[in-house]
CSV table of C-alpha atoms and ligand atoms in Angstrom, one decimal:
chain,number,residue,atom,x,y,z
A,179,MET,CA,32.2,-33.8,-44.8
A,180,GLU,CA,35.8,-33.4,-45.8
A,181,ILE,CA,37.3,-29.9,-45.5
A,182,LYS,CA,39.6,-28.8,-48.3
A,183,GLU,CA,40.6,-25.5,-47.0
A,184,VAL,CA,39.7,-22.7,-44.7
A,185,GLU,CA,40.1,-19.0,-45.6
A,186,ILE,CA,40.6,-16.6,-42.8
A,187,ARG,CA,40.1,-13.0,-43.7
A,188,VAL,CA,40.4,-9.9,-41.7
A,189,ILE,CA,38.0,-7.2,-42.7
A,190,GLU,CA,37.4,-3.7,-41.4
A,191,LEU,CA,34.0,-2.0,-41.8
A,192,PRO,CA,33.3,1.6,-40.8
A,193,LEU,CA,30.4,2.0,-38.3
A,194,VAL,CA,27.7,4.6,-39.2
A,195,ARG,CA,28.5,6.3,-35.8
A,196,PRO,CA,31.0,5.6,-33.1
A,197,PHE,CA,29.8,3.1,-30.5
A,198,ARG,CA,30.9,4.0,-27.0
A,199,THR,CA,30.6,1.6,-24.1
A,200,SER,CA,32.1,1.5,-20.6
A,201,PHE,CA,35.1,-0.4,-22.0
A,202,GLY,CA,35.9,1.9,-25.0
A,203,THR,CA,34.8,3.5,-28.3
A,204,GLN,CA,34.5,1.6,-31.6
A,205,PHE,CA,34.8,3.5,-34.8
A,206,HIS,CA,35.2,0.5,-37.1
A,207,ARG,CA,34.3,-3.1,-36.8
A,208,GLU,CA,37.4,-5.2,-37.4
A,209,LEU,CA,36.6,-8.9,-37.5
A,210,LEU,CA,37.5,-12.3,-39.0
A,211,LEU,CA,35.5,-13.9,-41.7
A,212,LEU,CA,35.9,-17.7,-42.2
A,213,LYS,CA,35.1,-19.5,-45.4
A,214,VAL,CA,35.3,-23.3,-45.3
A,215,THR,CA,35.4,-25.1,-48.6
A,216,THR,CA,34.6,-28.8,-48.7
A,217,THR,CA,36.0,-31.4,-51.1
A,218,ASP,CA,32.5,-31.5,-52.6
A,219,GLY,CA,32.8,-27.8,-53.4
A,220,ALA,CA,30.3,-26.4,-50.8
A,221,ALA,CA,31.3,-23.2,-49.1
A,222,GLY,CA,30.3,-22.3,-45.5
A,223,TRP,CA,30.8,-18.9,-44.0
A,224,SER,CA,30.9,-17.4,-40.6
A,225,GLU,CA,32.3,-14.4,-38.7
A,226,CYS,CA,34.3,-14.5,-35.5
A,227,VAL,CA,32.7,-11.9,-33.2
A,228,ALA,CA,35.9,-11.1,-31.2
A,229,MET,CA,36.6,-7.4,-31.2
A,230,SER,CA,40.0,-5.8,-32.2
A,231,GLU,CA,41.0,-5.4,-28.5
A,232,PRO,CA,40.5,-7.7,-25.5
A,233,LEU,CA,38.2,-5.3,-23.6
A,234,TYR,CA,34.8,-6.9,-23.7
A,235,SER,CA,36.2,-10.5,-23.4
A,236,PRO,CA,39.7,-11.9,-23.4
A,237,GLU,CA,39.5,-12.8,-27.1
A,238,TYR,CA,40.6,-10.3,-29.8
A,239,THR,CA,40.6,-10.5,-33.6
A,240,LEU,CA,44.3,-11.3,-34.3
A,241,GLY,CA,44.5,-13.6,-31.3
A,242,CYS,CA,41.6,-15.6,-32.8
A,243,GLN,CA,43.3,-15.8,-36.1
A,244,ASP,CA,46.4,-17.1,-34.3
A,245,VAL,CA,44.6,-19.7,-32.2
A,246,LEU,CA,42.6,-20.9,-35.2
A,247,GLU,CA,45.7,-21.3,-37.4
A,248,ARG,CA,47.9,-22.8,-34.7
A,249,PHE,CA,45.6,-25.0,-32.6
A,250,LEU,CA,42.0,-25.2,-33.8
A,251,LEU,CA,42.2,-25.8,-37.5
A,252,PRO,CA,44.9,-28.5,-37.3
A,253,ARG,CA,42.6,-30.5,-35.0
A,254,ILE,CA,39.8,-30.2,-37.5
A,255,PHE,CA,42.0,-31.2,-40.4
A,256,HIS,CA,43.5,-34.1,-38.4
A,257,ALA,CA,40.0,-35.5,-37.7
A,258,GLY,CA,39.3,-35.8,-41.4
A,259,ASP,CA,35.6,-36.3,-42.2
A,260,THR,CA,34.0,-33.8,-39.7
A,261,ARG,CA,30.4,-32.8,-38.9
A,262,ALA,CA,29.5,-29.6,-37.2
A,263,GLU,CA,28.0,-31.6,-34.3
A,264,GLU,CA,31.5,-33.0,-33.6
A,265,VAL,CA,33.5,-29.8,-33.6
A,266,ALA,CA,33.0,-28.8,-29.9
A,267,ASP,CA,34.3,-32.1,-28.7
A,268,LEU,CA,37.2,-32.1,-31.1
A,269,LEU,CA,38.2,-28.7,-29.9
A,270,ARG,CA,37.5,-29.2,-26.2
A,271,PRO,CA,41.2,-30.0,-25.2
A,272,VAL,CA,42.0,-26.4,-26.2
A,273,LEU,CA,40.8,-24.2,-23.3
A,274,GLY,CA,38.7,-21.1,-23.7
A,275,HIS,CA,38.7,-19.3,-27.1
A,276,GLN,CA,34.9,-19.7,-27.5
A,277,MET,CA,34.6,-17.0,-30.2
A,278,ALA,CA,37.3,-18.7,-32.4
A,279,LYS,CA,35.7,-22.1,-31.8
A,280,ALA,CA,32.2,-20.8,-32.6
A,281,ALA,CA,33.5,-19.3,-35.8
A,282,ILE,CA,34.8,-22.6,-37.1
A,283,GLU,CA,31.8,-24.6,-35.9
A,284,THR,CA,29.4,-22.2,-37.6
A,285,ALA,CA,31.2,-22.1,-40.9
A,286,ILE,CA,31.2,-25.9,-41.0
A,287,LEU,CA,27.5,-26.0,-40.0
A,288,ASP,CA,26.8,-23.5,-42.8
A,289,ALA,CA,28.5,-25.7,-45.4
A,290,GLN,CA,26.8,-28.8,-44.1
A,291,LEU,CA,23.3,-27.2,-44.1
A,292,LYS,CA,23.9,-25.8,-47.6
A,293,GLU,CA,24.8,-29.3,-48.8
A,294,ALA,CA,21.6,-30.6,-47.2
A,295,GLY,CA,19.4,-27.8,-48.3
A,296,ILE,CA,18.3,-26.8,-44.8
A,297,SER,CA,18.1,-23.3,-43.3
A,298,PHE,CA,19.7,-22.4,-40.0
A,299,GLY,CA,16.3,-21.5,-38.7
A,300,SER,CA,14.7,-24.9,-39.4
A,301,PHE,CA,17.8,-26.7,-38.2
A,302,LEU,CA,18.0,-24.9,-34.9
A,303,GLY,CA,14.2,-25.2,-34.3
A,304,SER,CA,12.9,-21.7,-34.9
A,305,SER,CA,9.2,-21.2,-34.3
A,306,ARG,CA,8.7,-17.8,-35.9
A,307,GLU,CA,9.2,-16.1,-39.3
A,308,MET,CA,9.9,-12.7,-37.9
A,309,ILE,CA,11.8,-11.6,-34.8
A,310,ASP,CA,11.4,-8.4,-32.7
A,311,CYS,CA,14.3,-6.0,-32.8
A,312,GLY,CA,15.9,-4.0,-30.0
A,313,VAL,CA,18.7,-1.6,-30.4
A,314,SER,CA,21.8,-0.9,-28.2
A,315,VAL,CA,22.5,2.8,-27.8
A,316,GLY,CA,26.1,3.9,-26.9
A,317,ILE,CA,27.1,6.4,-24.4
A,318,ALA,CA,26.6,9.8,-26.0
A,319,LYS,CA,28.5,13.1,-25.6
A,320,THR,CA,25.5,14.9,-24.2
A,321,ILE,CA,21.9,14.1,-23.0
A,322,GLU,CA,20.6,16.0,-26.1
A,323,ASP,CA,22.6,13.8,-28.4
A,324,LEU,CA,21.3,10.7,-26.7
A,325,VAL,CA,17.7,11.9,-26.9
A,326,LYS,CA,18.1,12.5,-30.7
A,327,GLU,CA,19.6,9.1,-31.3
A,328,VAL,CA,16.9,7.3,-29.2
A,329,ASP,CA,14.2,9.4,-31.0
A,330,LEU,CA,15.6,8.2,-34.4
A,331,TYR,CA,15.5,4.5,-33.4
A,332,ILE,CA,12.0,4.8,-32.0
A,333,SER,CA,10.8,6.5,-35.2
A,334,GLN,CA,12.4,3.6,-37.2
A,335,GLY,CA,10.3,1.2,-35.2
A,336,TYR,CA,12.7,-0.5,-32.7
A,337,ARG,CA,10.6,-2.3,-30.1
A,338,ARG,CA,13.1,-2.0,-27.2
A,339,ILE,CA,15.9,0.4,-26.3
A,340,LYS,CA,19.0,-0.5,-24.4
A,341,LEU,CA,21.2,2.3,-23.0
A,342,LYS,CA,24.8,1.7,-22.3
A,343,ILE,CA,25.7,3.0,-18.9
A,344,GLU,CA,28.8,3.6,-16.7
A,345,PRO,CA,29.5,5.5,-13.5
A,346,GLY,CA,28.6,9.2,-14.3
A,347,TRP,CA,26.3,8.2,-17.2
A,348,ASP,CA,23.5,6.3,-15.6
A,349,ILE,CA,20.7,7.9,-13.5
A,350,GLU,CA,20.4,11.1,-15.6
A,351,PRO,CA,20.2,9.5,-19.1
A,352,VAL,CA,17.9,6.7,-17.9
A,353,SER,CA,15.5,9.1,-16.2
A,354,THR,CA,15.5,11.5,-19.2
A,355,ILE,CA,14.6,8.7,-21.7
A,356,ARG,CA,12.0,7.2,-19.3
A,357,GLN,CA,10.3,10.6,-18.9
A,358,LEU,CA,10.2,11.2,-22.7
A,359,TRP,CA,9.0,7.6,-23.5
A,360,PRO,CA,7.1,6.3,-20.4
A,361,ASP,CA,6.0,3.1,-22.1
A,362,ILE,CA,9.0,2.0,-24.3
A,363,PRO,CA,10.6,-1.3,-23.1
A,364,LEU,CA,13.9,0.0,-21.7
A,365,GLN,CA,17.0,-1.7,-20.4
A,366,VAL,CA,20.6,-0.8,-19.5
A,367,ASP,CA,24.0,-2.5,-20.0
A,368,ALA,CA,27.0,-1.6,-17.8
A,369,ASN,CA,29.6,-4.0,-19.3
A,370,GLN,CA,31.1,-4.7,-15.9
A,371,ALA,CA,31.6,-1.0,-15.0
A,372,TYR,CA,30.4,-1.2,-11.4
A,373,SER,CA,31.6,-2.8,-8.2
A,374,ARG,CA,30.3,-4.3,-5.0
A,375,SER,CA,30.3,-0.8,-3.4
A,376,ASP,CA,27.7,0.4,-5.9
A,377,TYR,CA,24.6,-1.6,-4.8
A,378,ASN,CA,22.9,1.4,-3.3
A,379,HIS,CA,23.7,3.6,-6.3
A,380,LEU,CA,22.3,1.0,-8.7
A,381,LYS,CA,19.2,0.9,-6.5
A,382,LYS,CA,18.4,4.4,-7.8
A,383,LEU,CA,17.5,2.8,-11.1
A,384,ASP,CA,14.6,1.0,-9.4
A,385,PRO,CA,11.9,3.6,-10.2
A,386,PHE,CA,12.4,3.5,-14.0
A,387,ASN,CA,10.7,0.2,-14.7
A,388,LEU,CA,13.6,-1.2,-16.5
A,389,LEU,CA,13.3,-4.7,-18.2
A,390,LEU,CA,16.8,-5.5,-16.8
A,391,ILE,CA,20.3,-4.4,-16.0
A,392,GLU,CA,22.9,-6.2,-18.0
A,393,GLN,CA,26.3,-7.2,-16.5
A,394,PRO,CA,26.8,-4.5,-13.9
A,395,LEU,CA,29.8,-6.2,-12.2
A,396,ASP,CA,33.0,-8.0,-13.1
A,397,GLU,CA,32.4,-11.1,-15.2
A,398,HIS,CA,33.9,-13.3,-12.5
A,399,ASP,CA,31.8,-11.8,-9.7
A,400,VAL,CA,28.8,-14.1,-9.9
A,401,LEU,CA,28.2,-14.0,-6.2
A,402,GLY,CA,28.2,-10.2,-6.3
A,403,HIS,CA,25.5,-10.3,-8.9
A,404,ALA,CA,23.4,-12.5,-6.6
A,405,GLU,CA,23.9,-10.1,-3.8
A,406,LEU,CA,23.0,-7.1,-6.0
A,407,ALA,CA,19.9,-9.0,-7.3
A,408,ARG,CA,18.6,-9.1,-3.7
A,409,VAL,CA,19.1,-5.4,-3.1
A,410,ILE,CA,17.6,-3.9,-6.3
A,411,SER,CA,14.3,-4.5,-8.0
A,412,THR,CA,15.6,-4.2,-11.6
A,413,PRO,CA,16.1,-7.8,-12.8
A,414,VAL,CA,19.8,-8.7,-13.3
A,415,CYS,CA,20.8,-10.2,-16.6
A,416,LEU,CA,24.3,-11.7,-17.2
A,417,ASP,CA,26.1,-11.3,-20.5
A,418,GLU,CA,29.9,-11.6,-20.1
A,419,SER,CA,29.7,-14.1,-17.2
A,420,ILE,CA,27.8,-16.7,-19.3
A,421,THR,CA,30.4,-18.5,-21.3
A,422,SER,CA,28.9,-22.0,-21.4
A,423,LEU,CA,25.9,-24.1,-20.4
A,424,GLU,CA,27.6,-24.9,-17.1
A,425,SER,CA,28.1,-21.2,-16.2
A,426,ALA,CA,24.5,-20.5,-17.1
A,427,ARG,CA,23.4,-23.3,-14.8
A,428,ASP,CA,25.5,-22.1,-11.9
A,429,ALA,CA,24.4,-18.4,-12.3
A,430,LEU,CA,20.7,-19.5,-12.3
A,431,ALA,CA,21.3,-21.8,-9.2
A,432,LEU,CA,22.9,-18.8,-7.4
A,433,GLN,CA,20.1,-16.5,-8.5
A,434,ALA,CA,22.8,-14.2,-9.9
A,435,THR,CA,20.7,-13.8,-13.1
A,436,THR,CA,17.0,-14.1,-13.7
A,437,ILE,CA,17.2,-13.4,-17.5
A,438,ILE,CA,20.0,-14.5,-19.8
A,439,ASN,CA,21.6,-12.9,-22.9
A,440,ILE,CA,22.8,-15.5,-25.3
A,441,LYS,CA,25.6,-14.6,-27.7
A,442,PRO,CA,26.6,-17.6,-29.7
A,443,GLY,CA,30.2,-16.4,-30.1
A,444,ARG,CA,30.6,-15.9,-26.3
A,445,VAL,CA,29.4,-19.5,-25.5
A,446,GLY,CA,31.3,-21.3,-28.3
A,447,GLY,CA,28.6,-21.7,-30.9
A,448,TYR,CA,25.0,-22.4,-31.9
A,449,PHE,CA,24.8,-25.9,-30.4
A,450,GLU,CA,25.8,-24.5,-26.9
A,451,SER,CA,23.4,-21.6,-27.5
A,452,VAL,CA,20.4,-24.0,-28.1
A,453,LYS,CA,21.4,-25.9,-24.9
A,454,ILE,CA,21.4,-22.7,-22.8
A,455,HIS,CA,18.0,-21.7,-24.5
A,456,ASP,CA,16.6,-25.1,-23.5
A,457,LEU,CA,17.9,-24.7,-19.9
A,458,CYS,CA,16.2,-21.3,-19.7
A,459,VAL,CA,12.9,-22.6,-21.0
A,460,GLU,CA,13.0,-25.5,-18.5
A,461,SER,CA,13.9,-23.0,-15.7
A,462,ASP,CA,11.2,-20.6,-16.8
A,463,ILE,CA,13.7,-17.8,-17.4
A,464,ALA,CA,13.4,-15.2,-20.2
A,465,VAL,CA,16.2,-15.3,-22.8
A,466,TRP,CA,17.2,-12.9,-25.5
A,467,CYS,CA,19.8,-12.9,-28.3
A,468,GLY,CA,22.7,-10.4,-27.8
A,469,GLY,CA,24.8,-8.9,-30.5
A,470,MET,CA,28.4,-8.1,-31.2
A,471,LEU,CA,28.0,-5.5,-34.0
A,472,GLU,CA,27.8,-8.4,-36.5
A,473,THR,CA,27.8,-8.1,-40.2
A,474,GLY,CA,25.1,-9.8,-42.2
A,475,ILE,CA,26.9,-13.1,-42.0
A,476,GLY,CA,26.8,-13.3,-38.2
A,477,ARG,CA,23.5,-11.6,-38.0
A,478,ALA,CA,21.8,-14.1,-40.3
A,479,ALA,CA,22.6,-17.0,-37.9
A,480,ASN,CA,21.7,-14.9,-34.8
A,481,VAL,CA,18.3,-14.0,-36.3
A,482,ALA,CA,17.6,-17.7,-36.9
A,483,LEU,CA,18.5,-18.4,-33.3
A,484,ALA,CA,16.4,-15.6,-32.0
A,485,ALA,CA,13.4,-17.2,-33.6
A,486,LEU,CA,13.5,-20.1,-31.1
A,487,PRO,CA,10.4,-20.2,-28.8
A,488,GLY,CA,12.3,-19.2,-25.6
A,489,PHE,CA,13.5,-15.9,-27.0
A,490,THR,CA,10.7,-13.9,-25.6
A,491,LEU,CA,12.4,-10.5,-25.3
A,492,PRO,CA,13.6,-8.4,-28.3
A,493,GLY,CA,17.3,-9.0,-29.0
A,494,ASP,CA,20.2,-6.8,-30.0
A,495,THR,CA,19.5,-8.0,-33.5
A,496,SER,CA,19.1,-4.6,-35.3
A,497,ALA,CA,18.9,-3.8,-39.0
A,498,SER,CA,22.1,-3.6,-41.0
A,499,SER,CA,21.6,0.2,-41.3
A,500,ARG,CA,22.0,0.5,-37.5
A,501,TYR,CA,25.7,-0.4,-37.9
A,502,PHE,CA,26.9,0.0,-41.5
A,503,GLN,CA,26.4,2.2,-44.5
A,504,ARG,CA,26.8,-1.0,-46.6
A,505,ASP,CA,26.6,-4.5,-45.3
A,506,ILE,CA,28.6,-7.5,-46.7
A,507,THR,CA,25.4,-9.5,-47.4
A,508,THR,CA,21.9,-8.6,-48.6
A,509,PRO,CA,21.1,-6.2,-45.9
A,510,PHE,CA,18.7,-6.9,-43.0
A,511,VAL,CA,15.9,-4.4,-43.3
A,512,MET,CA,13.5,-3.8,-40.5
A,513,GLN,CA,9.8,-3.9,-41.2
A,514,ASN,CA,7.6,-2.8,-38.4
A,515,GLY,CA,10.3,-3.3,-35.8
A,516,GLN,CA,11.0,-6.8,-37.0
A,517,LEU,CA,13.5,-8.8,-39.1
A,518,GLN,CA,12.7,-11.7,-41.3
A,519,VAL,CA,14.3,-15.0,-40.5
A,520,PRO,CA,16.2,-16.2,-43.6
A,521,THR,CA,14.7,-19.4,-45.2
A,522,ALA,CA,17.4,-20.2,-47.8
A,523,PRO,CA,19.8,-23.1,-47.0
A,524,GLY,CA,22.5,-22.4,-44.4
A,525,ILE,CA,22.7,-18.9,-43.1
A,526,GLY,CA,20.5,-18.0,-46.0
A,527,VAL,CA,21.9,-14.7,-47.2
A,528,GLU,CA,23.7,-13.6,-50.4
A,529,ILE,CA,27.4,-12.7,-49.8
A,530,ASP,CA,28.8,-9.5,-51.5
A,531,HIS,CA,32.1,-10.9,-52.5
A,532,ASP,CA,33.3,-7.7,-54.3
A,533,PHE,CA,32.6,-5.6,-51.3
A,534,ILE,CA,34.3,-8.1,-49.0
A,535,GLU,CA,37.4,-7.9,-51.2
A,536,GLU,CA,37.4,-4.1,-51.0
A,537,ILE,CA,37.4,-4.1,-47.1
A,538,THR,CA,39.8,-7.0,-46.6
A,539,THR,CA,43.1,-6.1,-44.9
A,540,ALA,CA,44.6,-9.7,-44.8
A,541,VAL,CA,43.8,-13.2,-46.0
A,542,ARG,CA,45.2,-16.5,-45.2
A,543,VAL,CA,44.3,-19.9,-46.6
A,544,ILE,CA,44.9,-22.9,-44.3
A,545,THR,CA,44.8,-26.5,-45.5
A,546,SER,CA,45.7,-29.8,-43.9
A,547,LYS,CA,49.3,-29.1,-44.8
A,548,GLY,CA,49.3,-25.7,-43.0
A,549,ARG,CA,49.3,-22.2,-44.4
A,550,LYS,CA,49.1,-22.0,-48.1
B,1084,OSB,O1,27.6,-5.9,-24.2
B,1084,OSB,O2,26.0,-6.4,-25.5
B,1084,OSB,C1,27.2,-5.9,-25.3
B,1084,OSB,C2,28.5,-4.7,-28.7
B,1084,OSB,C3,29.8,-5.2,-28.6
B,1084,OSB,C4,30.2,-5.8,-27.5
B,1084,OSB,C5,29.3,-6.0,-26.4
B,1084,OSB,C6,28.0,-5.6,-26.5
B,1084,OSB,C7,27.6,-4.9,-27.6
B,1084,OSB,C8,26.3,-4.3,-27.8
B,1084,OSB,C9,25.8,-4.0,-29.1
B,1084,OSB,O3,25.6,-3.9,-26.8
B,1084,OSB,C10,24.9,-5.1,-29.6
B,1084,OSB,C11,24.6,-5.1,-31.1
B,1084,OSB,O4,23.8,-4.3,-31.5
B,1084,OSB,O5,25.2,-5.9,-31.8
B,1085,MG,MG1,26.1,-6.7,-22.9
């Protein structure tokens, strides 16, 4: 497939409510959209999931734009005829930058699958038509506000609740929600907010029958997670620490994680995600699909991935309305706590070009000759 040009667009979408985590509060979702046009006229889309600031991971929106334009896209153009399967190897000499790499690989894959008339789901090996939805609930101002928000999600049908926690917002919110909903599948996510001196504190979560605790310690502290896992009974699940198949293998070998959250952006794309999924299936480890407050473009591909057989826990794959008043694609609407896996070719959703134009703050078009 010969690529004619790549459009990189910065968009900014307001969130329906601020999303507070241990690393900060998001009011808007600023992200990059990529559109790859082939010489045959096919268009492939993707979103780069990096956030506007490097607080969740080292990548950030405008840094991704820079590395794409300066280092990644020139390698793709230089290679000439390119298939999505070759992108990771072509980009391997450039270190890190998984989210930027995933974005270009995914847009090329979308174009390729659209040309071939194959959906993401069938291409990746999905085994279900519908996937179970969980929802990630930010840190609230008060316990009453938290209860109201959780109540809303449960009434909408979400099948699993994830509470964001941090020191000072952990035992009380978790115990309150558990008392009110004794049977709801419940888990927590600390986004690295604790340290090795907190093992005994985190043990206080043991009585609440949580599915898992996500990324309690620093992303580089894999050994600390293994130590913690021996002290607490809540299963430990790594998010930020898993950036590749190799890191997943190491974390499993160290018993630093007994469940894995796969985010395609964080691990460099959908091919790497499928490899980690397969490793988890072989290792008899539960796996679920994480989220990065994606628009319909990123969500469509995630929903297809989450339909693979090893994804046995509900993902952070929520309905469009959980995030945005208006999505940039046909919205994902939850039915009975589930989302439908798109079946049309490529990512399989209609793109709302007019709305994208309205919320665009910058556009660049890159060709083999550089910036247009
Ligand atoms: O840690 O899982 C996370 C959102 C942005 C960055 C990191 C995380 C999250 C979420 C929300 O928890 C997941 C979603 O609903 O997209
Ligand atoms: Mg997380």
